[in-house]
Short mmCIF file of C-alpha atoms in Angstrom, two decimals:
data_model
loop_
_atom_site.label_atom_id
_atom_site.label_comp_id
_atom_site.label_asym_id
_atom_site.label_seq_id
_atom_site.Cartn_x
_atom_site.Cartn_y
_atom_site.Cartn_z
CA UNK A 1493 -12.42 -8.34 -26.71
CA UNK A 1494 -11.77 -9.48 -23.13
CA UNK A 1495 -13.94 -11.01 -20.46
CA UNK A 1496 -12.98 -9.66 -17.05
CA UNK A 1497 -13.99 -10.75 -13.57
CA UNK A 1498 -12.79 -8.34 -10.89
CA UNK A 1499 -12.40 -9.02 -7.17
CA UNK A 1500 -11.47 -6.61 -4.40
CA UNK A 1501 -8.76 -7.52 -1.94
CA UNK A 1502 -9.28 -8.07 1.77
CA UNK A 1503 -9.12 -4.82 3.74
CA UNK A 1504 -5.88 -5.91 5.43
CA UNK A 1505 -4.27 -6.23 1.99
CA UNK A 1506 -5.55 -3.04 0.37
CA UNK A 1507 -2.27 -1.19 1.02
CA UNK A 1508 -0.59 -3.78 -1.20
CA UNK A 1509 -3.12 -5.13 -3.70
CA UNK A 1510 -5.23 -3.01 -6.05
CA UNK A 1511 -7.36 -5.84 -7.43
CA UNK A 1512 -7.59 -9.43 -8.58
CA UNK A 1513 -8.70 -10.10 -12.14
CA UNK A 1514 -9.64 -13.21 -14.08
CA UNK A 1515 -8.93 -12.19 -17.65
CA UNK A 1516 -9.98 -14.15 -20.77
CA UNK A 1517 -9.40 -13.28 -24.41
CA UNK A 1518 -12.62 -13.24 -26.42
CA UNK A 1519 -11.62 -12.68 -30.04
CA UNK A 1520 -14.41 -13.50 -32.44
CA UNK A 1521 -12.60 -13.07 -35.75
CA UNK A 1522 -8.84 -13.34 -35.24
CA UNK A 1523 -6.64 -16.00 -33.68
CA UNK A 1524 -4.37 -13.40 -32.10
CA UNK A 1525 -4.03 -9.67 -31.64
CA UNK A 1526 -1.14 -7.36 -30.98
CA UNK A 1527 -1.57 -5.18 -27.87
CA UNK A 1528 0.44 -2.28 -26.48
CA UNK A 1529 0.86 -1.23 -22.86
CA UNK A 1530 2.28 2.20 -22.09
CA UNK A 1531 4.82 2.78 -19.30
CA UNK A 1532 3.25 2.14 -15.90
CA UNK A 1533 4.06 1.62 -12.23
CA UNK A 1534 1.92 -1.43 -11.44
CA UNK A 1535 3.43 -4.83 -10.69
CA UNK A 1536 1.42 -7.85 -11.88
CA UNK A 1537 1.47 -11.42 -10.63
CA UNK A 1538 0.09 -13.61 -13.41
CA UNK A 1539 -1.14 -17.18 -12.94
CA UNK A 1540 -2.10 -19.04 -16.12
CA UNK A 1541 -5.50 -20.77 -15.95
CA UNK A 1542 -5.75 -21.84 -19.58
CA UNK A 1543 -3.60 -23.45 -22.28
CA UNK A 1544 0.12 -22.57 -22.28
CA UNK A 1545 1.83 -20.04 -24.56
CA UNK A 1546 -1.14 -17.74 -25.11
CA UNK A 1547 0.69 -14.49 -24.29
CA UNK A 1548 3.82 -13.63 -26.28
CA UNK A 1549 6.04 -10.78 -25.12
CA UNK A 1550 7.04 -9.18 -28.43
CA UNK A 1551 9.43 -6.74 -26.78
CA UNK A 1552 11.48 -9.43 -25.02
CA UNK A 1553 10.77 -12.19 -27.59
CA UNK A 1554 9.41 -14.80 -25.18
CA UNK A 1555 6.16 -16.38 -24.03
CA UNK A 1556 4.86 -15.46 -20.58
CA UNK A 1557 5.34 -18.40 -18.22
CA UNK A 1558 2.63 -20.17 -16.23
CA UNK A 1559 3.39 -18.17 -13.08
CA UNK A 1560 5.10 -14.85 -13.68
CA UNK A 1561 5.65 -11.38 -12.34
CA UNK A 1562 5.53 -8.54 -14.87
CA UNK A 1563 6.43 -4.87 -14.68
CA UNK A 1564 6.69 -2.07 -13.88
CA UNK A 1565 7.68 -0.63 -17.25
CA UNK A 1566 9.37 2.63 -18.12
CA UNK A 1567 9.14 1.86 -21.84
CA UNK A 1568 6.31 0.80 -24.15
CA UNK A 1569 5.79 -2.96 -24.16
CA UNK A 1570 4.04 -5.04 -26.81
CA UNK A 1571 2.27 -8.37 -26.46
CA UNK A 1572 0.60 -10.81 -28.81
CA UNK A 1573 -2.54 -12.23 -27.18
CA UNK A 1574 -3.97 -15.49 -28.56
CA UNK A 1575 -7.50 -16.86 -28.47
CA UNK A 1576 -7.98 -19.05 -25.39
CA UNK A 1577 -5.83 -16.96 -23.06
CA UNK A 1578 -7.07 -17.11 -19.46
CA UNK A 1579 -5.06 -15.63 -16.61
CA UNK A 1580 -5.57 -14.74 -12.98
CA UNK A 1581 -3.85 -11.37 -12.50
CA UNK A 1582 -2.95 -9.73 -9.21
CA UNK A 1583 -2.46 -5.98 -9.57
CA UNK A 1584 0.08 -4.94 -6.95
CA UNK A 1585 0.72 -1.37 -5.90
CA UNK A 1586 4.22 0.03 -6.56
CA UNK A 1587 6.65 -1.45 -4.04
CA UNK A 1588 4.21 -4.12 -2.81
CA UNK A 1589 6.17 -7.09 -4.11
CA UNK A 1590 9.22 -5.99 -2.16
CA UNK A 1591 7.16 -5.60 1.01
CA UNK A 1592 5.41 -8.96 0.67
CA UNK A 1593 8.27 -11.10 -0.67
CA UNK A 1594 11.42 -9.01 -0.06
CA UNK A 1595 12.31 -9.26 -3.75
CA UNK A 1596 14.11 -6.27 -5.37
CA UNK A 1597 11.82 -4.98 -8.11
CA UNK A 1598 14.76 -4.49 -10.47
CA UNK A 1599 14.57 -8.25 -11.12
CA UNK A 1600 11.37 -7.86 -13.16
CA UNK A 1601 11.33 -4.27 -14.44
CA UNK A 1602 10.49 -4.07 -18.17
CA UNK A 1603 10.07 -7.85 -18.47
CA UNK A 1604 8.28 -10.91 -17.17
CA UNK A 1605 10.09 -13.24 -14.79
CA UNK A 1606 9.16 -16.71 -13.61
CA UNK A 1607 7.88 -16.47 -10.05
CA UNK A 1608 9.77 -19.55 -8.93
CA UNK A 1609 13.03 -17.88 -10.01
CA UNK A 1610 12.53 -14.76 -7.90
CA UNK A 1611 10.42 -16.11 -5.03
CA UNK A 1612 11.15 -19.83 -4.83
CA UNK A 1613 8.93 -22.86 -5.22
CA UNK A 1614 6.21 -21.63 -2.82
CA UNK A 1615 4.65 -19.43 -5.50
CA UNK A 1616 4.81 -22.19 -8.11
CA UNK A 1617 3.02 -24.45 -5.63
CA UNK A 1618 0.48 -21.67 -5.10
CA UNK A 1619 -0.12 -21.57 -8.85
CA UNK A 1620 -0.74 -25.32 -8.91
CA UNK A 1621 -3.27 -24.99 -6.07
CA UNK A 1622 -5.08 -22.24 -7.99
CA UNK A 1623 -5.20 -24.26 -11.21
CA UNK A 1624 -6.53 -27.29 -9.33
CA UNK A 1625 -9.57 -25.22 -8.38
CA UNK A 1626 -12.12 -24.19 -11.03
CA UNK A 1627 -14.11 -21.67 -8.99
CA UNK A 1628 -12.94 -18.05 -9.28
CA UNK A 1629 -13.92 -17.04 -5.76
CA UNK A 1630 -12.14 -20.06 -4.30
CA UNK A 1631 -9.04 -19.26 -6.36
CA UNK A 1632 -9.02 -15.75 -4.92
CA UNK A 1633 -9.51 -17.17 -1.41
CA UNK A 1634 -6.38 -19.32 -1.88
CA UNK A 1635 -4.43 -16.24 -2.92
CA UNK A 1636 -5.81 -14.12 -0.07
CA UNK A 1637 -4.83 -16.70 2.54
CA UNK A 1638 -1.32 -16.84 1.13
CA UNK A 1639 -0.90 -13.06 1.03
CA UNK A 1640 -2.19 -12.64 4.58
CA UNK A 1641 0.40 -15.17 5.78
CA UNK A 1642 3.06 -13.17 3.96
CA UNK A 1643 1.76 -9.97 5.52
CA UNK A 1644 2.03 -11.41 9.02
CA UNK A 1645 5.69 -12.24 8.38
CA UNK A 1646 6.42 -8.84 6.73
CA UNK A 1647 9.60 -7.16 7.89
CA UNK A 1648 9.35 -3.58 9.02
CA UNK A 1649 11.58 -1.26 7.05
CA UNK A 1650 12.61 2.19 8.23
CA UNK A 1651 12.82 3.25 4.57
CA UNK A 1652 9.07 2.95 4.01
CA UNK A 1653 8.13 4.79 0.84
CA UNK A 1654 4.38 5.10 1.43
CA UNK A 1655 4.58 8.76 2.39
CA UNK A 1656 6.97 9.57 -0.45
CA UNK A 1657 4.59 7.97 -2.97
CA UNK A 1658 1.61 9.78 -1.45
CA UNK A 1659 3.40 13.11 -1.89
CA UNK A 1660 4.37 12.27 -5.49
CA UNK A 1661 0.82 11.30 -6.45
CA UNK A 1662 -0.62 14.35 -4.70
CA UNK A 1663 1.70 16.58 -6.74
CA UNK A 1664 0.98 14.70 -10.02
CA UNK A 1665 4.68 13.85 -10.16
CA UNK A 1666 5.78 17.49 -9.96
CA UNK A 1667 7.81 17.43 -6.79
CA UNK A 1668 11.47 18.03 -6.04
CA UNK A 1669 13.79 15.70 -4.15
CA UNK A 1670 14.25 18.44 -1.56
CA UNK A 1671 10.49 18.50 -0.96
CA UNK A 1672 10.48 14.71 -0.61
CA UNK A 1673 13.40 14.86 1.83
CA UNK A 1674 11.51 17.39 3.92
CA UNK A 1675 8.23 15.45 3.78
CA UNK A 1676 9.66 12.02 4.56
CA UNK A 1677 12.74 12.78 6.70
CA UNK A 1678 14.77 10.59 4.35
CA UNK A 1679 17.93 11.68 2.57
CA UNK A 1680 18.22 11.97 -1.20
CA UNK A 1681 20.53 8.95 -1.30
CA UNK A 1682 18.13 6.82 0.76
CA UNK A 1683 15.14 7.84 -1.35
CA UNK A 1684 16.88 7.08 -4.61
CA UNK A 1685 18.22 3.70 -3.50
CA UNK A 1686 14.95 2.65 -1.90
CA UNK A 1687 12.84 3.65 -4.89
CA UNK A 1688 15.00 1.63 -7.25
CA UNK A 1689 14.95 -1.41 -4.96
CA UNK A 1690 11.24 -1.33 -4.09
CA UNK A 1691 9.59 0.04 -7.25
CA UNK A 1692 12.15 -1.06 -9.86
CA UNK A 1693 12.40 2.51 -11.15
CA UNK A 1694 14.63 5.48 -10.48
CA UNK A 1695 12.93 8.13 -8.39
CA UNK A 1696 12.89 10.73 -11.18
CA UNK A 1697 11.52 8.17 -13.65
CA UNK A 1698 8.79 7.23 -11.18
CA UNK A 1699 7.75 10.89 -10.95
CA UNK A 1700 7.84 11.32 -14.73
CA UNK A 1701 5.56 8.30 -15.25
CA UNK A 1702 3.12 9.59 -12.62
CA UNK A 1703 2.95 12.90 -14.49
CA UNK A 1704 2.55 11.17 -17.86
CA UNK A 1705 -0.20 8.89 -16.55
CA UNK A 1706 -2.08 11.83 -15.04
CA UNK A 1707 -1.80 13.60 -18.41
CA UNK A 1708 -3.30 10.75 -20.43
CA UNK A 1709 -6.01 10.22 -17.80
CA UNK A 1710 -6.98 13.84 -18.34
CA UNK A 1711 -6.89 13.48 -22.13
CA UNK A 1712 -9.14 10.42 -21.99
CA UNK A 1713 -11.57 12.03 -19.56
CA UNK A 1714 -11.80 15.52 -21.03
CA UNK A 1715 -12.93 15.55 -24.65
CA UNK A 1716 -12.70 19.32 -25.16
CA UNK A 1717 -9.31 20.68 -24.19
CA UNK A 1718 -6.49 22.66 -25.72
CA UNK A 1719 -3.24 20.82 -26.36
CA UNK A 1720 -1.24 24.00 -25.86
CA UNK A 1721 -2.45 24.27 -22.25
CA UNK A 1722 -1.52 20.76 -21.17
CA UNK A 1723 2.14 21.59 -20.63
CA UNK A 1724 1.46 24.21 -17.97
CA UNK A 1725 -1.43 22.26 -16.43
CA UNK A 1726 0.76 19.23 -15.69
CA UNK A 1727 3.95 21.00 -14.75
CA UNK A 1728 6.10 20.63 -17.86
CA UNK A 1729 8.66 23.39 -18.22
CA UNK A 1730 7.43 24.36 -21.69
CA UNK A 1731 5.66 22.98 -24.77
CA UNK A 1732 8.82 21.37 -26.15
CA UNK A 1733 9.42 19.56 -22.87
CA UNK A 1734 5.83 18.29 -22.88
CA UNK A 1735 6.05 17.05 -26.49
CA UNK A 1736 9.37 15.28 -25.90
CA UNK A 1737 8.15 13.58 -22.73
CA UNK A 1738 4.88 12.52 -24.33
CA UNK A 1739 6.65 11.09 -27.38
CA UNK A 1740 9.13 9.29 -25.11
CA UNK A 1741 6.43 7.51 -23.10
CA UNK A 1742 3.59 7.19 -25.64
CA UNK A 1743 5.64 6.62 -28.78
CA UNK A 1744 3.75 9.33 -30.65
CA UNK A 1745 3.19 13.07 -30.65
CA UNK A 1746 0.41 14.34 -28.37
CA UNK A 1747 -2.01 15.11 -31.19
CA UNK A 1748 -1.45 11.59 -32.61
CA UNK A 1749 -2.57 9.91 -29.38
CA UNK A 1750 -5.89 8.14 -30.08
CA UNK A 1751 -7.44 9.34 -26.83
CA UNK A 1752 -7.79 5.92 -25.22
CA UNK A 1753 -5.58 3.14 -23.94
CA UNK A 1754 -5.36 -0.31 -25.58
CA UNK A 1755 -8.09 -2.81 -24.75
CA UNK A 1756 -5.54 -4.94 -22.87
CA UNK A 1757 -4.48 -2.02 -20.71
CA UNK A 1758 -8.11 -1.14 -19.99
CA UNK A 1759 -8.91 -4.74 -19.11
CA UNK A 1760 -5.94 -4.88 -16.74
CA UNK A 1761 -6.99 -1.62 -15.12
CA UNK A 1762 -3.51 -0.13 -15.43
#
């Protein structure tokens, strides 16, 4: 289905970058396939290494550009992937794009955006340097050098959300704003504004997606479980709340979920 080469980021960048991937479509029988990605928190930088117009965003009715930033998404998104697609993908942690480039994440939430539009010509020039090189490790080295330069020029923000995100993940998304205020020494207003600016999502939505993602991770990992116990296990108020949230984010009822993510989502490591 997909050929994937994965590269770890330099240790100085691991607070910002989850991984680098070189992703190629490998369809033996069909010229294209429709793929779904569920709501997620990851931000992706995508540099095209192959022919143009090989990824079509069905949701937004447009082809993904040569150098784009995509996500996060709080809704289901659909793509049509064509044979011959080859992309270099940078998986960024939530909020990392804002820290590295000082770009509000609301500019690319639920859609793809041309990198040159949001970050200027330097990232387009970076894409051209990457495409001029045919070796994967050298392409990653070009990216790493660029990101380290960005890191050295990073502004220090008092409204750093690292601790808030750590608390949210530790609680599987089941945490109150009052608990976050106490744990971060930030006010509700500051938290809400900073989350929207840095992650592209409202604070409550961010927590809901964390809880949903933890739920489907459990479903995919545990083959023998009882649906009726999932609501209490993951902090939903009752069974109806769980069903409504699951249908909202997955587009189906819990028992209709196939038990695995799409091959594109697995290849991306979302």
